[in-house]
Coordinates of C-alpha atoms in Angstrom, one line a residue:
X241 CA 0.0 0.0 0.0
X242 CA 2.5 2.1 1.2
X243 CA 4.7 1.8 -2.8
X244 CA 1.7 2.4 -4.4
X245 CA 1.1 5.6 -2.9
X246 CA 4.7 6.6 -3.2
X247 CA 3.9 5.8 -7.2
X248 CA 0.4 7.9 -7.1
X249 CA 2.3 10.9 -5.8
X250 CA 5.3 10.6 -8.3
X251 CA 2.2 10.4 -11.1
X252 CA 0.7 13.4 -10.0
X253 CA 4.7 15.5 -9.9
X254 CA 5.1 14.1 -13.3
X255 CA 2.1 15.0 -15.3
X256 CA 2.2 18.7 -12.9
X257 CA 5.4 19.1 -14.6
X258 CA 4.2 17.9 -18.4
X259 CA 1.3 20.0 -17.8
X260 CA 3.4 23.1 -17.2
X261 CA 5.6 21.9 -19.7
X262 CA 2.9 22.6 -22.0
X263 CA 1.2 25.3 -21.2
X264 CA 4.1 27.4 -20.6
X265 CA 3.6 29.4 -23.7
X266 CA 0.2 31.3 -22.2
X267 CA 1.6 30.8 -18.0
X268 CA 3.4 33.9 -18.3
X269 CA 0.9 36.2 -17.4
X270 CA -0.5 34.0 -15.0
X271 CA 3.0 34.1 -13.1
X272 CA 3.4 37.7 -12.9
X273 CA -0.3 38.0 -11.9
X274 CA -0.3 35.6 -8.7
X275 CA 3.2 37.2 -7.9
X276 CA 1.5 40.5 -7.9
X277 CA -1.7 39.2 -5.8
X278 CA 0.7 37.7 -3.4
X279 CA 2.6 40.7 -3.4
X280 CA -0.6 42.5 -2.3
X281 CA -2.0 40.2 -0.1
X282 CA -0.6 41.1 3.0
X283 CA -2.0 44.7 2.7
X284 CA -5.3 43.8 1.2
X285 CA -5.3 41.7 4.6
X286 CA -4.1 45.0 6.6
X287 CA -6.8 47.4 5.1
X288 CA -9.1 44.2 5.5
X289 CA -8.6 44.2 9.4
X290 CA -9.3 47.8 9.5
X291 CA -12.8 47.3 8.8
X292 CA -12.7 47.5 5.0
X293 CA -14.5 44.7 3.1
X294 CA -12.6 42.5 0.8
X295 CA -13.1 43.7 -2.4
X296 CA -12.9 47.3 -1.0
X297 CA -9.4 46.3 -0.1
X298 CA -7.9 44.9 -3.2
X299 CA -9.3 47.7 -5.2
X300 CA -7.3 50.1 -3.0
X301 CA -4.3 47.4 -3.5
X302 CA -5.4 47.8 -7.3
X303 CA -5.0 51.3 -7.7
X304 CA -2.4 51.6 -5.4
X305 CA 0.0 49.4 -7.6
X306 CA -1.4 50.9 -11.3
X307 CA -0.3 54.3 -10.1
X308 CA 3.4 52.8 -8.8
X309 CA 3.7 50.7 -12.0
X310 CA 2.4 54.2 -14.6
X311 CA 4.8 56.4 -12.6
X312 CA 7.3 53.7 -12.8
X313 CA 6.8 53.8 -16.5
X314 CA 6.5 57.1 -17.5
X315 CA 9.7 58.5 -15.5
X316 CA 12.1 54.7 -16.7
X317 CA 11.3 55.3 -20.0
X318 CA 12.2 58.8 -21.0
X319 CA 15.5 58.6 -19.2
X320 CA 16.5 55.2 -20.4
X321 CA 16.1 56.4 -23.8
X322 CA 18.7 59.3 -22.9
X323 CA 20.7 56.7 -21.5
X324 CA 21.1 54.6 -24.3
X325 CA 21.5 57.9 -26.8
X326 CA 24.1 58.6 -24.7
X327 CA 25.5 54.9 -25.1
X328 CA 25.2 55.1 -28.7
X329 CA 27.0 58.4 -28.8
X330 CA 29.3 57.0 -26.5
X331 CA 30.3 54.1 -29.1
X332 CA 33.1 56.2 -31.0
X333 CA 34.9 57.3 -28.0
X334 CA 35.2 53.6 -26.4
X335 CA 36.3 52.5 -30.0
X336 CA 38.9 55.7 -29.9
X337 CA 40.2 55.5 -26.5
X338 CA 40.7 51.6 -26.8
X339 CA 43.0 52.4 -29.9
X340 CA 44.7 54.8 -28.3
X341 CA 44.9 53.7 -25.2
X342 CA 44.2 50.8 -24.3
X343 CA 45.9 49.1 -27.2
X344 CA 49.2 50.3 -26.5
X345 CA 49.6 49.9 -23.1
X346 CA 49.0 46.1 -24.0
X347 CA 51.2 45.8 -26.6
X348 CA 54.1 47.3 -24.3
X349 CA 53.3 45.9 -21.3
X350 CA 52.2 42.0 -22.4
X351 CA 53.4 41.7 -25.8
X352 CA 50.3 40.8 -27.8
X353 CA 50.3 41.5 -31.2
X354 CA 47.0 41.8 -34.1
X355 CA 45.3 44.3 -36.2
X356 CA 41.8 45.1 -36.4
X357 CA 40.2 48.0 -38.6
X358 CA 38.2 50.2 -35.8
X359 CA 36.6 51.5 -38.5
X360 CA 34.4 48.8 -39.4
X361 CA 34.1 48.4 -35.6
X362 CA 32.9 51.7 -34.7
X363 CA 30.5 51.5 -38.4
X364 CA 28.8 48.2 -37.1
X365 CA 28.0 48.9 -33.6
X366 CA 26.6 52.2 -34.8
X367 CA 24.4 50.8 -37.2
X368 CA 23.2 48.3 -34.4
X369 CA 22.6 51.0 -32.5
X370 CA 21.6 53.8 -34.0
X371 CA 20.5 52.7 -38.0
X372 CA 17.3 51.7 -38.8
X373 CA 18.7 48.4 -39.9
X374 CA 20.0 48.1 -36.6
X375 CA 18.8 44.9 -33.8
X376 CA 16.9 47.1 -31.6
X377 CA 14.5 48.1 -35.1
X378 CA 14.8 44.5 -36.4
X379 CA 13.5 43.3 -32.9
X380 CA 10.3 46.0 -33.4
X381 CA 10.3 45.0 -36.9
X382 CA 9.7 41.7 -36.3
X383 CA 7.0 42.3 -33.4
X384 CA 5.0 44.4 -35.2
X385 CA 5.3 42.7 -38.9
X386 CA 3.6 39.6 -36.8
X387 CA 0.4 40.5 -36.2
X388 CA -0.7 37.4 -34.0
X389 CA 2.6 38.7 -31.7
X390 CA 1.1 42.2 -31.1
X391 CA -2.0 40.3 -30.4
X392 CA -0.8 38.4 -28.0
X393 CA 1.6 41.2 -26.3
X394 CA -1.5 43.0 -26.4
X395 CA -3.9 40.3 -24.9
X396 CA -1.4 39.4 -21.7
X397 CA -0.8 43.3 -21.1
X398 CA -4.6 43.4 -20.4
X399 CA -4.7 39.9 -19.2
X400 CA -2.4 41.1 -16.5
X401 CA -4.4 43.2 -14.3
X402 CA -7.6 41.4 -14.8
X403 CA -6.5 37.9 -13.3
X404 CA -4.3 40.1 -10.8
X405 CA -7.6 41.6 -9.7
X406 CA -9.5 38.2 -8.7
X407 CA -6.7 36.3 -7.5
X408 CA -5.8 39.1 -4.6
X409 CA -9.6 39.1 -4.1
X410 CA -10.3 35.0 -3.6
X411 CA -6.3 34.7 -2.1
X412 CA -7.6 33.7 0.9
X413 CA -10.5 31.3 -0.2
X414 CA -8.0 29.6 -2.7
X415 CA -4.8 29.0 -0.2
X416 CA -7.7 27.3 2.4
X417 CA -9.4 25.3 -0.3
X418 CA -6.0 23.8 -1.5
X419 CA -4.6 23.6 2.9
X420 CA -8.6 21.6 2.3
X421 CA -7.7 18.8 -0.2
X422 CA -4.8 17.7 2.3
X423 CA -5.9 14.4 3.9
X424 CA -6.4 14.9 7.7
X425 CA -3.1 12.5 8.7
X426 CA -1.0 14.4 7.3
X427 CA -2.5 18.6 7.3
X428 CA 0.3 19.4 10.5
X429 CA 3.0 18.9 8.4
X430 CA 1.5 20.0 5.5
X431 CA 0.8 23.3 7.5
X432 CA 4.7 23.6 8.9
X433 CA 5.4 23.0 5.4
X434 CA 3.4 25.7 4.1
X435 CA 4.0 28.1 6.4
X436 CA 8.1 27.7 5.9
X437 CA 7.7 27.8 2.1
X438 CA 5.5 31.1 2.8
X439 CA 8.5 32.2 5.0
X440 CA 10.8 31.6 2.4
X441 CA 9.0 32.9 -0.4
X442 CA 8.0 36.0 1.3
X443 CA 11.6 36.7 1.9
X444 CA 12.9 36.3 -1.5
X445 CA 10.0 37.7 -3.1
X446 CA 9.3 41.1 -1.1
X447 CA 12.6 41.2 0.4
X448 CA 15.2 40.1 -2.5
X449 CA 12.8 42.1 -5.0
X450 CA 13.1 45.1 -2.8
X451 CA 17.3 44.8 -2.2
X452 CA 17.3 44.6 -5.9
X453 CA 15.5 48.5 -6.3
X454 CA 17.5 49.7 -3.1
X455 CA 20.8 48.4 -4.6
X456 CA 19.8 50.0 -8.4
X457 CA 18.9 53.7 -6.6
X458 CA 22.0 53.5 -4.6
X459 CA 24.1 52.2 -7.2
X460 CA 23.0 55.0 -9.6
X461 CA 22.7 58.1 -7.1
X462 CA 26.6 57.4 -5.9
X463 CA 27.6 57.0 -9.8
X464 CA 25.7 60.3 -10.1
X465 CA 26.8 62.7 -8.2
X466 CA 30.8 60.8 -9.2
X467 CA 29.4 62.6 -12.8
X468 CA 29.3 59.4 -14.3
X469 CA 26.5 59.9 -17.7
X470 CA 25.7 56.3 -17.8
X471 CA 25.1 56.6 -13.9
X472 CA 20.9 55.5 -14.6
X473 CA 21.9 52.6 -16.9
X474 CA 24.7 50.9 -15.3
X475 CA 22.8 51.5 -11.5
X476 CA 19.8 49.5 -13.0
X477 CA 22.2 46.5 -14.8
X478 CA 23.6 46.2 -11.5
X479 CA 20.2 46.3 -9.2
X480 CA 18.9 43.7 -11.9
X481 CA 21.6 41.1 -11.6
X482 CA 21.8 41.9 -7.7
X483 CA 19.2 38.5 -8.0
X484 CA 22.3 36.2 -7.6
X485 CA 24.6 37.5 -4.9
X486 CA 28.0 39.6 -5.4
X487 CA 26.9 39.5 -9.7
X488 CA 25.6 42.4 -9.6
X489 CA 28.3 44.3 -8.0
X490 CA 30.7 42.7 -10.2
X491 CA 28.7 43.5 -13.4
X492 CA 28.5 46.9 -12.2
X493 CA 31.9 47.6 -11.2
X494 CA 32.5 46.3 -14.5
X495 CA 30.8 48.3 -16.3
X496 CA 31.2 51.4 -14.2
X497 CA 35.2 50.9 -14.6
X498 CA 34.8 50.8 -18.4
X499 CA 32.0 54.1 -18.9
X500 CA 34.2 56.1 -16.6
X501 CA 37.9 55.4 -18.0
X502 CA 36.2 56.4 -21.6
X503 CA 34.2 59.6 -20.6
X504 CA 37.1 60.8 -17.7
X505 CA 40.1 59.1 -19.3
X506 CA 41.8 59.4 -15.3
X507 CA 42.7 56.5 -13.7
X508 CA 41.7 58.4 -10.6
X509 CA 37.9 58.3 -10.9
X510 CA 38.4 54.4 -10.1
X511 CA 38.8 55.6 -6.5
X512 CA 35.6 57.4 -6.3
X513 CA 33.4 54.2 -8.4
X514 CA 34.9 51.7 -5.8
X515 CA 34.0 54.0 -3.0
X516 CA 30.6 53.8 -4.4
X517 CA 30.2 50.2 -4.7
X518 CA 32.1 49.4 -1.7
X519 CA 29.3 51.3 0.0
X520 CA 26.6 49.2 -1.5
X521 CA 27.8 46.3 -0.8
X522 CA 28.1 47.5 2.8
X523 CA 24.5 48.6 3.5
X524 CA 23.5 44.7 1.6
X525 CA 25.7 43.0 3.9
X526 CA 24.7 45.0 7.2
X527 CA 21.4 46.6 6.7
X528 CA 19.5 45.5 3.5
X529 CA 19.8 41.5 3.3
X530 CA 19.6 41.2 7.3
X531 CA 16.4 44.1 7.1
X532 CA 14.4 42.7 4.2
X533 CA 15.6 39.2 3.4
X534 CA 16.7 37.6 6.4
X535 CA 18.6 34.3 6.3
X536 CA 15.8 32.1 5.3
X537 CA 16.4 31.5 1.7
X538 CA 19.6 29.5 2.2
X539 CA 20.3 29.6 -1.6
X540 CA 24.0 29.3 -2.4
X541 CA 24.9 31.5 -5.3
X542 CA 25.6 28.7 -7.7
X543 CA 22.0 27.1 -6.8
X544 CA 21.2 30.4 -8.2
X545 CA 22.5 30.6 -11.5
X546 CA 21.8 26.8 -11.8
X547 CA 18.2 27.4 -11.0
X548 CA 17.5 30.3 -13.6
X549 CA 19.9 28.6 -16.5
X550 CA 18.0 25.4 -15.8
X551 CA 14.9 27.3 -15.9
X552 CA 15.2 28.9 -19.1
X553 CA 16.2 26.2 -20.5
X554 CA 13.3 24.1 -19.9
X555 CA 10.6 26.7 -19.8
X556 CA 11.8 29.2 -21.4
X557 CA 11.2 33.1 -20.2
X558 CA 8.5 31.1 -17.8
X559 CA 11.0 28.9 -16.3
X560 CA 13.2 32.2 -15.5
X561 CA 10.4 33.5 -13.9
X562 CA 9.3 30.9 -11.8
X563 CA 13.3 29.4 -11.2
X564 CA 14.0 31.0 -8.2
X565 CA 10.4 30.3 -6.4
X566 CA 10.7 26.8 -7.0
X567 CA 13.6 26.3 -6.0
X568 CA 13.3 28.0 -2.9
X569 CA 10.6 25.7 -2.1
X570 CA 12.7 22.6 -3.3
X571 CA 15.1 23.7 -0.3
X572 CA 12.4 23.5 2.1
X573 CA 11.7 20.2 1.5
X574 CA 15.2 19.2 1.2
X575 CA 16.1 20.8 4.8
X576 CA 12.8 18.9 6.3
X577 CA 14.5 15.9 4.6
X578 CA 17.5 16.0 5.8
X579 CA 16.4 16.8 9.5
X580 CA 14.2 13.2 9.2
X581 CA 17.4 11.8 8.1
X582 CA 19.7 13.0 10.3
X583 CA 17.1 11.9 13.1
X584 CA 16.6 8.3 11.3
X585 CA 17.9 4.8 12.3
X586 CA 19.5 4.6 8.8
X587 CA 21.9 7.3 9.6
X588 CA 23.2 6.0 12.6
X589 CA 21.7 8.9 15.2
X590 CA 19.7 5.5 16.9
X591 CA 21.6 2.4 17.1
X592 CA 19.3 -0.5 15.4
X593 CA 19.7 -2.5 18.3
X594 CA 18.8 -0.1 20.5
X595 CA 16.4 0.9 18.7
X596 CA 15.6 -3.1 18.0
X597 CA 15.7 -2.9 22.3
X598 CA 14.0 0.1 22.5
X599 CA 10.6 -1.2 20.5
X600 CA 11.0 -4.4 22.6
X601 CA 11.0 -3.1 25.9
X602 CA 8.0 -1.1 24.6
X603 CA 6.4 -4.1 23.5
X604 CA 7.0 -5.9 26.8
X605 CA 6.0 -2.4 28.4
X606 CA 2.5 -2.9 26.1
X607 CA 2.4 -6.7 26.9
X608 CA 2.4 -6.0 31.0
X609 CA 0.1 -2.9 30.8
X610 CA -2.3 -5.3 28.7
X611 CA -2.3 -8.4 31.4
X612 CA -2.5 -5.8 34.0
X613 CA -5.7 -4.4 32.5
X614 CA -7.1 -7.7 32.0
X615 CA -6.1 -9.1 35.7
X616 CA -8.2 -6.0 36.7
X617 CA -10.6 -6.7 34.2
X618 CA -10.9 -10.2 35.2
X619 CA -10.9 -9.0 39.4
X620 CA -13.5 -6.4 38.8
X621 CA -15.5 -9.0 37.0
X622 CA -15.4 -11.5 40.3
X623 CA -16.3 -8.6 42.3
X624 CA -19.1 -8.1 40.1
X625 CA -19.8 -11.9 40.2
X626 CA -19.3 -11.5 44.1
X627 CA -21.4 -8.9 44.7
X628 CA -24.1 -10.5 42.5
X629 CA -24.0 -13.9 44.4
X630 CA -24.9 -11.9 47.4
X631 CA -27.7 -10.2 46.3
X632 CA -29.2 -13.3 45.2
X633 CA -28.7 -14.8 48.6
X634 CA -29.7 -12.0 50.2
X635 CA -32.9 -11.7 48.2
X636 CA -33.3 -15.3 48.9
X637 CA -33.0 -15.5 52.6
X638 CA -35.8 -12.3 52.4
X639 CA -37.8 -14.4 50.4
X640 CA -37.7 -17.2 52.6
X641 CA -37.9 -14.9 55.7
X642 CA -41.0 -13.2 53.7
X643 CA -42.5 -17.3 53.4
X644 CA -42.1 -17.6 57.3
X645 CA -43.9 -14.6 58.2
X646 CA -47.4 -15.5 55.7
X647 CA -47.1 -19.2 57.1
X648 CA -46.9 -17.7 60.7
X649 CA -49.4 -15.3 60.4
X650 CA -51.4 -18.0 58.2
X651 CA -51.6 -19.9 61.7
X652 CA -52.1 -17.2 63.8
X653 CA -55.2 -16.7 61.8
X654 CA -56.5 -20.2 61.8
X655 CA -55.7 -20.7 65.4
X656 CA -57.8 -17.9 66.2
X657 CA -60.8 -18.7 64.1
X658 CA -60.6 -22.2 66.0
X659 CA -60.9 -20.3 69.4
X660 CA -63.8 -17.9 68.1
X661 CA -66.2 -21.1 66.7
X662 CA -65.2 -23.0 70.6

C-alpha cells in the first residue's frame, strides 16, 4: 500500500510538470499576476482588518500598484532612452580610446600582437545601435510585422491586471481550499510545510525584489553625483543582476570601470566608483539583506544561477520566472528531509539494536500494561460476580424470611378462628 502511494504521488509530480511543460507558452501572465496578488495580499489583509470589506481592499491594492507601475513607466522610459543615446553616442569614444589607449599599453606591457580595422568596428556597432537596420528596429520589426505577436503582447498586457484583480480578491479562499484537499493525517506537516515555504518565499520575493531597487537607486545616485553619464543605466544592470549574490556588483563595477575610464580618461575616478560600490555592498551586507531578506532562503549562489539557467532552458522566459520560487521551495523540502534523516535509524543517530531494544521493551511495556488491564478486568468482573452472588442470597433469605412470616401469620389466623367457633 504504502509503494503504491509513493507511485500515485510521483504520477501526479510528473504529469504537474508535463502540464506546465505545456502550457508554458500562455503561464506567463498568469506568473506575474499571482506574484503581484501575493505581493498585495498582505496589505489587502491590513486594510481588511481595518474594517474594510474584501473587495474594498484589493481595489485600493489595485490602484495603489497601477499608479506605482504608470509612474514607474512614464519616469524609466524617457530617461533610459537618454541613457542609451548617450551609449550610442558613447560608441566612437570607447572605439577611440581603446586604440589609443588601451591598445598600447597592451602591446608594451604583455606583448600581444594583431590588427583590427576600428573603423568597421565603430561603423557596425553604430548601425546596431543607431540605423534603422540596426537589432533594436529588427526586434520591433519583427514584433509588429507579426500581427498574431502584437495580439498576444496586447492580450497578456490586459490579461495582466484582470486575473491580478481576482486572484488578490479569492487569495484567501484559494490557499484554504487547497490547505482543504490535504488528507487529515497528514494537514500538520502540510501546514509547517506551508508556512516555511511562505517564510521563504515571502523573503525572497518582497525582500530580494526590494534589495534589488534599493541596490539599483544606490548604485546609480553614488555613480551620479561621481558625474558618471551612464550613472541610470549601469545602476539598474547592476540592481537587476543583484538577484544572484555579489553579480551584480561585479557587473557593475564592471561596467562602471569601463563608462568612466572612456568619458574621464583618469585612472583616478576608479577611487571614487569603488568607493561607491564598496558602500553598497556594505548597507546589503549589514542593513538591506539582514532588514528585508533575512537568512531564510539558504540559496547558495551557484544554486542560483543553476536554478534560472535550468529554468530557461526548460521553460523558457516562464522557467526564468518561476526558477528562483521553485527552488526555494525545493530547499524546504530538502532541509525537512534531511532533519528526518539526520534523526533516522538509517543514519546512525539511533543504534538498530537499540532501537531493536528500544521497541521491545516497549512491546514488553505494552504486553504487562495489557495483562494488568485484564487481571483487573478479570478481578472487577469477580467482584461483580461476588457482589451479585450476594444479592441473590440475600434476596433469597428475604424471600424465605417473607415465606415464614405469611405461614406464621397463616396460623395465627386459623388458630384464632378455631378459638372464636369454641
Amino acid at each position: 500500500m504504502g509503494d503504491l502511494k509513493k507511485w500515485w504521488w510521483l504520477g501526479v509530480i510528473l504529469t504537474f510538470s508535463w502540464l506546465v511543460y505545456l502550457l508554458s507558452p500562455i503561464l506567463t501572465p498568469f506568473l506575474i499576476a499571482a506574484t503581484f496578488a501575493y505581493l498585495g495580499d498582505p496589505m489587502a489583509d491590513w486594510l481588511e482588518s481595518k474594517k474594510l470589506n474584501r473587495t474594498g481592499s484589493v481595489i485600493i491594492v489595485f490602484i495603489l500598484f497601477t499608479l506605482i507601475g504608470a509612474l514607474f513607466i512614464l519616469m524609466m522610459i524617457p530617461m533610459l532612452k537618454q541613457q542609451f543615446e548617450l551609449l550610442s553616442e558613447k560608441v566612437p569614444v570607447a572605439i577611440n580610446y581603446f586604440k589609443t589607449t588601451v591598445y598600447p599599453w597592451i602591446k608594451q606591457h604583455i606583448g600581444a600582437q594583431g590588427q583590427f580595422d576600428t573603423a568597421e568596428i565603430q561603423q557596425t556597432l553604430k548601425e546596431q545601435l543607431t540605423g534603422n537596420t540596426g537589432l533594436i528596429a529588427k526586434v520591433m520589426s519583427s514584433i509588429s510585422s507579426s500581427g498574431m505577436a502584437l495580439f498576444a503582447w496586447l492580450g497578456n498586457l490586459v490579461l495582466i491586471p484582470v486575473v491580478t484583480f481576482y486572484l488578490l480578491r479569492d487569495w484567501d479562499i484559494v490557499t484554504e481550499k487547497v490547505t482543504g484537499l490535504f488528507p487529515r493525517h497528514v494537514e500538520p506537516v502540510a501546514k509547517k510545510l506551508a508556512k516555511d515555504c511562505d517564510e521563504v518565499l515571502s523573503a525572497f520575493v518582497r525582500g530580494q525584489l526590494m534589495v534589488m531597487v534599493a541596490l539599483g537607486v544606490i548604485y546609480a545616485a553614488g555613480l551620479y553625483f561621481v558625474g558618471l553619464d551612464l550613472a541610470l543605466l549601469v545602476g539598474m544592470i547592476a540592481g537587476l543582476a543583484s538577484i544572484v549574490p555579489y553579480l551584480g556588483f561585479i557587473i557593475g563595477i564592471v561596467f562602471a570601470v569601463i563608462a568612466g575610464l572612456i568619458q574621464f580618461g583618469d585612472p583616478s575616478i576608479l577611487i571614487w566608483i569603488a568607493i561607491v560600490f564598496a558602500i553598497g555592498q556594505m548597507l546589503e551586507g549589514m542593513v538591506l539583506t539582514p532588514l528585508l531578506v533575512g537568512d531564510k532562503i539558504g540559496l547558495h549562489p551557484v544554486a542560483v544561477i543553476f536554478a534560472i539557467m535550468a529554468g530557461g532552458q526548460l521553460f523558457g522566459f516562464t522557467g526564468i520566472l518561476i526558477a528562483l520560487p521553485v527552488a526555494a521551495v525545493i530547499m524546504v523540502l530538502l532541509r525537512h528531509a534531511h532533519d528526518r534523516y539526520i534523526n533516522s535509524v538509517l543514519y546512525g543517530a539511533v543504534n538498530p539494536s537499540d532501537a531493536l531494544s528500544t521497541i521491545e521493551v516497549e512491546n514488553d511495556d505494552e504486553k504487562g500494561a495489557k495483562r494488568k488491564n485484564k487481571s483487573q478486568s478479570s478481578l472487577l468482573e469477580q467482584n461483580v460476580a461476588d457482589e451479585g452472588d450476594s444479592i441473590e442470597s440475600s434476596v433469597k433469605e428475604s424471600a424465605k424470611a417473607a415465606n415464614a412470616s405469611l405461614e406464621s401469620s397463616g396460623e395465627n389466623v386459623s388458630s384464632n378462628d378455631k378459638a372464636d367457633k369454641d
